[in-house]
Amino acid sequence: MLFLQDGNLRNLRPHTLTYYSNKLMSFRKALETLELGTTPAKIKPDHINQFIIYSKDVLELKIVSINTRLRAIRAFFNFAYKHSYISKNPFVNIQLLKDRRTVIETFTRE
């Protein structure tokens, strides 16, 4: 895969390359499950939104995990767009999900 080769040329850590590979494979499997197609040039923002919903509702992933996947997928599409492998970047208007954190009670003077 050209994206991973580029990362290797840029001297990314092996752990980072494994992270990209794993997250992109999970994205591809999800697209296949949703029957949305897997060619990068055919991916649209709606497909990414469906992936997010699938990750939340079906896979029951936490927001942090979904955002981790989205970061890797975004990096791939930025690479593909920068090198003219795709004509439009579907991630242009896709934002990470807001993670609502629970407030932890603070200690009292007692």
Tab-separated table of N, CA and C in Angstrom:
chain	number	residue	atom	x	y	z
A	1	MET	N	0.846	-1.168	0.000
A	1	MET	CA	0.000	0.000	0.000
A	1	MET	C	0.897	1.239	0.000
A	2	LEU	N	0.638	2.137	-0.919
A	2	LEU	CA	1.462	3.338	-1.092
A	2	LEU	C	1.478	4.227	0.147
A	3	PHE	N	0.353	4.298	0.825
A	3	PHE	CA	0.262	5.128	2.027
A	3	PHE	C	1.246	4.652	3.094
A	4	LEU	N	1.302	3.353	3.314
A	4	LEU	CA	2.216	2.810	4.311
A	4	LEU	C	3.673	2.920	3.855
A	5	GLN	N	3.912	2.764	2.569
A	5	GLN	CA	5.263	2.935	2.044
A	5	GLN	C	5.729	4.382	2.239
A	6	ASP	N	4.813	5.330	2.014
A	6	ASP	CA	5.138	6.736	2.229
A	6	ASP	C	5.479	6.985	3.698
A	7	GLY	N	4.706	6.382	4.589
A	7	GLY	CA	4.992	6.520	6.015
A	7	GLY	C	6.346	5.944	6.378
A	8	ASN	N	6.687	4.831	5.748
A	8	ASN	CA	7.991	4.225	5.980
A	8	ASN	C	9.109	5.141	5.478
A	9	LEU	N	8.905	5.755	4.307
A	9	LEU	CA	9.884	6.701	3.769
A	9	LEU	C	10.047	7.921	4.662
A	10	ARG	N	8.943	8.330	5.303
A	10	ARG	CA	8.989	9.489	6.204
A	10	ARG	C	9.514	9.099	7.587
A	11	ASN	N	9.918	7.833	7.714
A	11	ASN	CA	10.521	7.308	8.934
A	11	ASN	C	9.552	7.306	10.115
A	12	LEU	N	8.280	6.989	9.840
A	12	LEU	CA	7.327	6.838	10.930
A	12	LEU	C	7.683	5.585	11.716
A	13	ARG	N	7.326	5.578	12.967
A	13	ARG	CA	7.613	4.431	13.820
A	13	ARG	C	6.825	3.211	13.358
A	14	PRO	N	7.380	2.020	13.529
A	14	PRO	CA	6.657	0.797	13.143
A	14	PRO	C	5.293	0.686	13.817
A	15	HIS	N	5.207	1.141	15.061
A	15	HIS	CA	3.925	1.110	15.769
A	15	HIS	C	2.877	1.987	15.059
A	16	THR	N	3.310	3.130	14.571
A	16	THR	CA	2.405	4.039	13.856
A	16	THR	C	1.932	3.405	12.554
A	17	LEU	N	2.831	2.764	11.847
A	17	LEU	CA	2.461	2.108	10.586
A	17	LEU	C	1.487	0.962	10.843
A	18	THR	N	1.699	0.220	11.925
A	18	THR	CA	0.776	-0.859	12.297
A	18	THR	C	-0.586	-0.284	12.664
A	19	TYR	N	-0.587	0.820	13.386
A	19	TYR	CA	-1.825	1.509	13.756
A	19	TYR	C	-2.609	1.904	12.504
A	20	TYR	N	-1.930	2.540	11.538
A	20	TYR	CA	-2.600	2.928	10.303
A	20	TYR	C	-3.156	1.708	9.577
A	21	SER	N	-2.374	0.684	9.466
A	21	SER	CA	-2.797	-0.527	8.764
A	21	SER	C	-4.034	-1.147	9.415
A	22	ASN	N	-4.007	-1.289	10.734
A	22	ASN	CA	-5.132	-1.900	11.453
A	22	ASN	C	-6.413	-1.076	11.327
A	23	LYS	N	-6.297	0.222	11.488
A	23	LYS	CA	-7.493	1.074	11.445
A	23	LYS	C	-8.074	1.154	10.036
A	24	LEU	N	-7.217	1.160	9.029
A	24	LEU	CA	-7.710	1.185	7.651
A	24	LEU	C	-8.380	-0.139	7.282
A	25	MET	N	-7.853	-1.244	7.791
A	25	MET	CA	-8.483	-2.539	7.531
A	25	MET	C	-9.853	-2.621	8.205
A	26	SER	N	-9.970	-2.095	9.410
A	26	SER	CA	-11.268	-2.114	10.089
A	26	SER	C	-12.271	-1.222	9.355
A	27	PHE	N	-11.794	-0.106	8.798
A	27	PHE	CA	-12.661	0.771	8.010
A	27	PHE	C	-13.141	0.041	6.758
A	28	ARG	N	-12.234	-0.649	6.089
A	28	ARG	CA	-12.595	-1.390	4.880
A	28	ARG	C	-13.609	-2.487	5.191
A	29	LYS	N	-13.395	-3.221	6.279
A	29	LYS	CA	-14.331	-4.280	6.660
A	29	LYS	C	-15.709	-3.710	6.966
A	30	ALA	N	-15.741	-2.564	7.635
A	30	ALA	CA	-17.023	-1.932	7.946
A	30	ALA	C	-17.744	-1.507	6.669
A	31	LEU	N	-17.003	-0.951	5.718
A	31	LEU	CA	-17.606	-0.546	4.451
A	31	LEU	C	-18.157	-1.759	3.701
A	32	GLU	N	-17.438	-2.868	3.746
A	32	GLU	CA	-17.918	-4.089	3.106
A	32	GLU	C	-19.182	-4.587	3.786
A	33	THR	N	-19.203	-4.538	5.112
A	33	THR	CA	-20.383	-4.963	5.864
A	33	THR	C	-21.588	-4.090	5.528
A	34	LEU	N	-21.355	-2.801	5.399
A	34	LEU	CA	-22.431	-1.862	5.072
A	34	LEU	C	-22.742	-1.832	3.580
A	35	GLU	N	-21.970	-2.598	2.798
A	35	GLU	CA	-22.140	-2.674	1.344
A	35	GLU	C	-22.033	-1.300	0.688
A	36	LEU	N	-20.997	-0.558	1.071
A	36	LEU	CA	-20.790	0.788	0.541
A	36	LEU	C	-19.675	0.859	-0.494
A	37	GLY	N	-18.990	-0.236	-0.736
A	37	GLY	CA	-17.871	-0.218	-1.672
A	37	GLY	C	-16.596	0.159	-0.955
A	38	THR	N	-15.474	-0.223	-1.525
A	38	THR	CA	-14.223	0.009	-0.825
A	38	THR	C	-13.191	0.783	-1.636
A	39	THR	N	-13.541	1.274	-2.795
A	39	THR	CA	-12.609	2.043	-3.594
A	39	THR	C	-12.516	3.462	-3.034
A	40	PRO	N	-11.320	3.923	-2.682
A	40	PRO	CA	-11.190	5.257	-2.079
A	40	PRO	C	-11.829	6.373	-2.903
A	41	ALA	N	-11.756	6.287	-4.222
A	41	ALA	CA	-12.327	7.341	-5.065
A	41	ALA	C	-13.848	7.390	-4.973
A	42	LYS	N	-14.473	6.305	-4.545
A	42	LYS	CA	-15.935	6.260	-4.458
A	42	LYS	C	-16.477	6.608	-3.071
A	43	ILE	N	-15.589	6.791	-2.101
A	43	ILE	CA	-16.021	7.105	-0.746
A	43	ILE	C	-16.475	8.558	-0.686
A	44	LYS	N	-17.642	8.744	-0.090
A	44	LYS	CA	-18.226	10.081	0.061
A	44	LYS	C	-18.393	10.383	1.552
A	45	PRO	N	-18.593	11.646	1.911
A	45	PRO	CA	-18.800	11.982	3.326
A	45	PRO	C	-19.931	11.182	3.972
A	46	ASP	N	-20.972	10.890	3.201
A	46	ASP	CA	-22.088	10.102	3.740
A	46	ASP	C	-21.626	8.708	4.159
A	47	HIS	N	-20.700	8.121	3.414
A	47	HIS	CA	-20.170	6.801	3.773
A	47	HIS	C	-19.436	6.866	5.108
A	48	ILE	N	-18.708	7.941	5.309
A	48	ILE	CA	-17.969	8.104	6.560
A	48	ILE	C	-18.946	8.284	7.717
A	49	ASN	N	-20.006	9.059	7.488
A	49	ASN	CA	-21.024	9.228	8.524
A	49	ASN	C	-21.697	7.900	8.862
A	50	GLN	N	-21.963	7.087	7.856
A	50	GLN	CA	-22.547	5.772	8.105
A	50	GLN	C	-21.576	4.884	8.881
A	51	PHE	N	-20.290	5.010	8.582
A	51	PHE	CA	-19.270	4.271	9.324
A	51	PHE	C	-19.278	4.688	10.794
A	52	ILE	N	-19.418	5.969	11.059
A	52	ILE	CA	-19.440	6.461	12.437
A	52	ILE	C	-20.653	5.901	13.178
A	53	ILE	N	-21.807	5.948	12.543
A	53	ILE	CA	-23.028	5.418	13.157
A	53	ILE	C	-22.891	3.921	13.409
A	54	TYR	N	-22.357	3.204	12.431
A	54	TYR	CA	-22.139	1.760	12.571
A	54	TYR	C	-21.193	1.478	13.740
A	55	SER	N	-20.142	2.262	13.859
A	55	SER	CA	-19.170	2.068	14.937
A	55	SER	C	-19.800	2.314	16.300
A	56	LYS	N	-20.651	3.338	16.373
A	56	LYS	CA	-21.311	3.659	17.647
A	56	LYS	C	-22.390	2.657	18.005
A	57	ASP	N	-23.288	2.397	17.052
A	57	ASP	CA	-24.490	1.634	17.365
A	57	ASP	C	-24.321	0.124	17.263
A	58	VAL	N	-23.610	-0.340	16.275
A	58	VAL	CA	-23.472	-1.784	16.071
A	58	VAL	C	-22.240	-2.322	16.798
A	59	LEU	N	-21.101	-1.705	16.562
A	59	LEU	CA	-19.867	-2.169	17.216
A	59	LEU	C	-19.775	-1.709	18.667
A	60	GLU	N	-20.583	-0.708	19.025
A	60	GLU	CA	-20.633	-0.142	20.370
A	60	GLU	C	-19.257	0.331	20.854
A	61	LEU	N	-18.540	0.985	19.950
A	61	LEU	CA	-17.237	1.536	20.304
A	61	LEU	C	-17.415	2.841	21.070
A	62	LYS	N	-16.467	3.129	21.907
A	62	LYS	CA	-16.489	4.390	22.635
A	62	LYS	C	-16.047	5.505	21.694
A	63	ILE	N	-16.404	6.725	22.051
A	63	ILE	CA	-16.089	7.895	21.228
A	63	ILE	C	-14.585	8.000	20.988
A	64	VAL	N	-13.796	7.733	22.005
A	64	VAL	CA	-12.340	7.819	21.871
A	64	VAL	C	-11.849	6.836	20.806
A	65	SER	N	-12.398	5.634	20.801
A	65	SER	CA	-11.991	4.620	19.815
A	65	SER	C	-12.403	5.018	18.404
A	66	ILE	N	-13.590	5.573	18.270
A	66	ILE	CA	-14.051	6.014	16.951
A	66	ILE	C	-13.156	7.149	16.450
A	67	ASN	N	-12.845	8.093	17.313
A	67	ASN	CA	-11.974	9.203	16.917
A	67	ASN	C	-10.580	8.718	16.527
A	68	THR	N	-10.097	7.695	17.198
A	68	THR	CA	-8.796	7.113	16.846
A	68	THR	C	-8.836	6.564	15.429
A	69	ARG	N	-9.911	5.868	15.093
A	69	ARG	CA	-10.064	5.338	13.737
A	69	ARG	C	-10.192	6.469	12.724
A	70	LEU	N	-10.958	7.480	13.069
A	70	LEU	CA	-11.153	8.594	12.145
A	70	LEU	C	-9.841	9.324	11.850
A	71	ARG	N	-8.973	9.440	12.839
A	71	ARG	CA	-7.682	10.104	12.614
A	71	ARG	C	-6.846	9.341	11.588
A	72	ALA	N	-6.826	8.023	11.705
A	72	ALA	CA	-6.050	7.207	10.762
A	72	ALA	C	-6.646	7.282	9.363
A	73	ILE	N	-7.959	7.211	9.274
A	73	ILE	CA	-8.635	7.254	7.972
A	73	ILE	C	-8.442	8.624	7.331
A	74	ARG	N	-8.524	9.673	8.144
A	74	ARG	CA	-8.302	11.030	7.637
A	74	ARG	C	-6.892	11.169	7.073
A	75	ALA	N	-5.903	10.632	7.768
A	75	ALA	CA	-4.517	10.703	7.298
A	75	ALA	C	-4.388	10.018	5.936
A	76	PHE	N	-5.059	8.877	5.774
A	76	PHE	CA	-5.013	8.169	4.499
A	76	PHE	C	-5.622	9.003	3.377
A	77	PHE	N	-6.800	9.571	3.625
A	77	PHE	CA	-7.468	10.350	2.580
A	77	PHE	C	-6.721	11.654	2.289
A	78	ASN	N	-6.105	12.256	3.295
A	78	ASN	CA	-5.268	13.437	3.045
A	78	ASN	C	-4.099	13.078	2.137
A	79	PHE	N	-3.478	11.935	2.383
A	79	PHE	CA	-2.387	11.454	1.534
A	79	PHE	C	-2.880	11.221	0.108
A	80	ALA	N	-4.013	10.520	-0.024
A	80	ALA	CA	-4.542	10.194	-1.361
A	80	ALA	C	-4.894	11.459	-2.136
A	81	TYR	N	-5.452	12.446	-1.455
A	81	TYR	CA	-5.811	13.699	-2.123
A	81	TYR	C	-4.558	14.500	-2.491
A	82	LYS	N	-3.619	14.570	-1.565
A	82	LYS	CA	-2.383	15.329	-1.801
A	82	LYS	C	-1.621	14.789	-3.011
A	83	HIS	N	-1.647	13.479	-3.196
A	83	HIS	CA	-0.914	12.855	-4.298
A	83	HIS	C	-1.806	12.598	-5.523
A	84	SER	N	-2.977	13.207	-5.537
A	84	SER	CA	-3.921	13.160	-6.661
A	84	SER	C	-4.418	11.751	-7.008
A	85	TYR	N	-4.505	10.875	-6.000
A	85	TYR	CA	-5.096	9.561	-6.233
A	85	TYR	C	-6.625	9.634	-6.205
A	86	ILE	N	-7.134	10.673	-5.551
A	86	ILE	CA	-8.572	10.936	-5.538
A	86	ILE	C	-8.779	12.407	-5.884
A	87	SER	N	-9.941	12.712	-6.493
A	87	SER	CA	-10.188	14.095	-6.920
A	87	SER	C	-10.786	14.960	-5.809
A	88	LYS	N	-11.485	14.340	-4.854
A	88	LYS	CA	-12.075	15.066	-3.731
A	88	LYS	C	-11.767	14.329	-2.445
A	89	ASN	N	-11.468	15.096	-1.412
A	89	ASN	CA	-11.208	14.503	-0.106
A	89	ASN	C	-12.531	14.447	0.662
A	90	PRO	N	-13.053	13.248	0.947
A	90	PRO	CA	-14.335	13.150	1.642
A	90	PRO	C	-14.272	13.595	3.103
A	91	PHE	N	-13.081	13.810	3.627
A	91	PHE	CA	-12.932	14.198	5.027
A	91	PHE	C	-12.895	15.701	5.246
A	92	VAL	N	-13.094	16.481	4.189
A	92	VAL	CA	-12.968	17.934	4.309
A	92	VAL	C	-13.851	18.495	5.422
A	93	ASN	N	-15.088	18.080	5.505
A	93	ASN	CA	-16.007	18.628	6.505
A	93	ASN	C	-16.355	17.650	7.616
A	94	ILE	N	-15.595	16.579	7.745
A	94	ILE	CA	-15.850	15.592	8.800
A	94	ILE	C	-15.024	15.973	10.025
A	95	GLN	N	-15.706	16.092	11.149
A	95	GLN	CA	-15.017	16.442	12.395
A	95	GLN	C	-15.023	15.241	13.329
A	96	LEU	N	-14.102	15.267	14.260
A	96	LEU	CA	-14.086	14.229	15.281
A	96	LEU	C	-15.306	14.393	16.169
A	97	LEU	N	-15.707	13.311	16.794
A	97	LEU	CA	-16.871	13.341	17.677
A	97	LEU	C	-16.513	13.999	19.002
A	98	LYS	N	-17.469	14.691	19.580
A	98	LYS	CA	-17.246	15.311	20.885
A	98	LYS	C	-17.347	14.221	21.946
A	99	ASP	N	-16.392	14.230	22.830
A	99	ASP	CA	-16.374	13.258	23.907
A	99	ASP	C	-16.846	13.941	25.175
A	100	ARG	N	-18.015	13.557	25.619
A	100	ARG	CA	-18.562	14.145	26.841
A	100	ARG	C	-17.946	13.430	28.040
A	101	ARG	N	-17.185	14.161	28.777
A	101	ARG	CA	-16.522	13.577	29.937
A	101	ARG	C	-17.367	13.792	31.180
A	102	THR	N	-17.354	12.820	32.040
A	102	THR	CA	-18.100	12.955	33.281
A	102	THR	C	-17.266	13.759	34.273
A	103	VAL	N	-17.949	14.584	35.023
A	103	VAL	CA	-17.277	15.417	36.008
A	103	VAL	C	-17.088	14.586	37.271
A	104	ILE	N	-15.868	14.566	37.743
A	104	ILE	CA	-15.553	13.813	38.955
A	104	ILE	C	-15.702	14.739	40.154
A	105	GLU	N	-16.387	14.251	41.175
A	105	GLU	CA	-16.569	15.034	42.394
A	105	GLU	C	-15.210	15.374	42.982
A	106	THR	N	-15.066	16.618	43.419
A	106	THR	CA	-13.816	17.032	44.057
A	106	THR	C	-13.903	16.754	45.549
A	107	PHE	N	-12.772	16.756	46.179
A	107	PHE	CA	-12.743	16.529	47.617
A	107	PHE	C	-13.330	17.730	48.359
A	108	THR	N	-13.957	17.450	49.468
A	108	THR	CA	-14.428	18.529	50.354
A	108	THR	C	-13.334	18.812	51.377
A	109	ARG	N	-13.499	19.869	52.130
A	109	ARG	CA	-12.499	20.209	53.164
A	109	ARG	C	-12.451	19.142	54.229
A	110	GLU	N	-13.519	18.438	54.406
A	110	GLU	CA	-13.556	17.397	55.429
A	110	GLU	C	-12.775	16.223	54.956
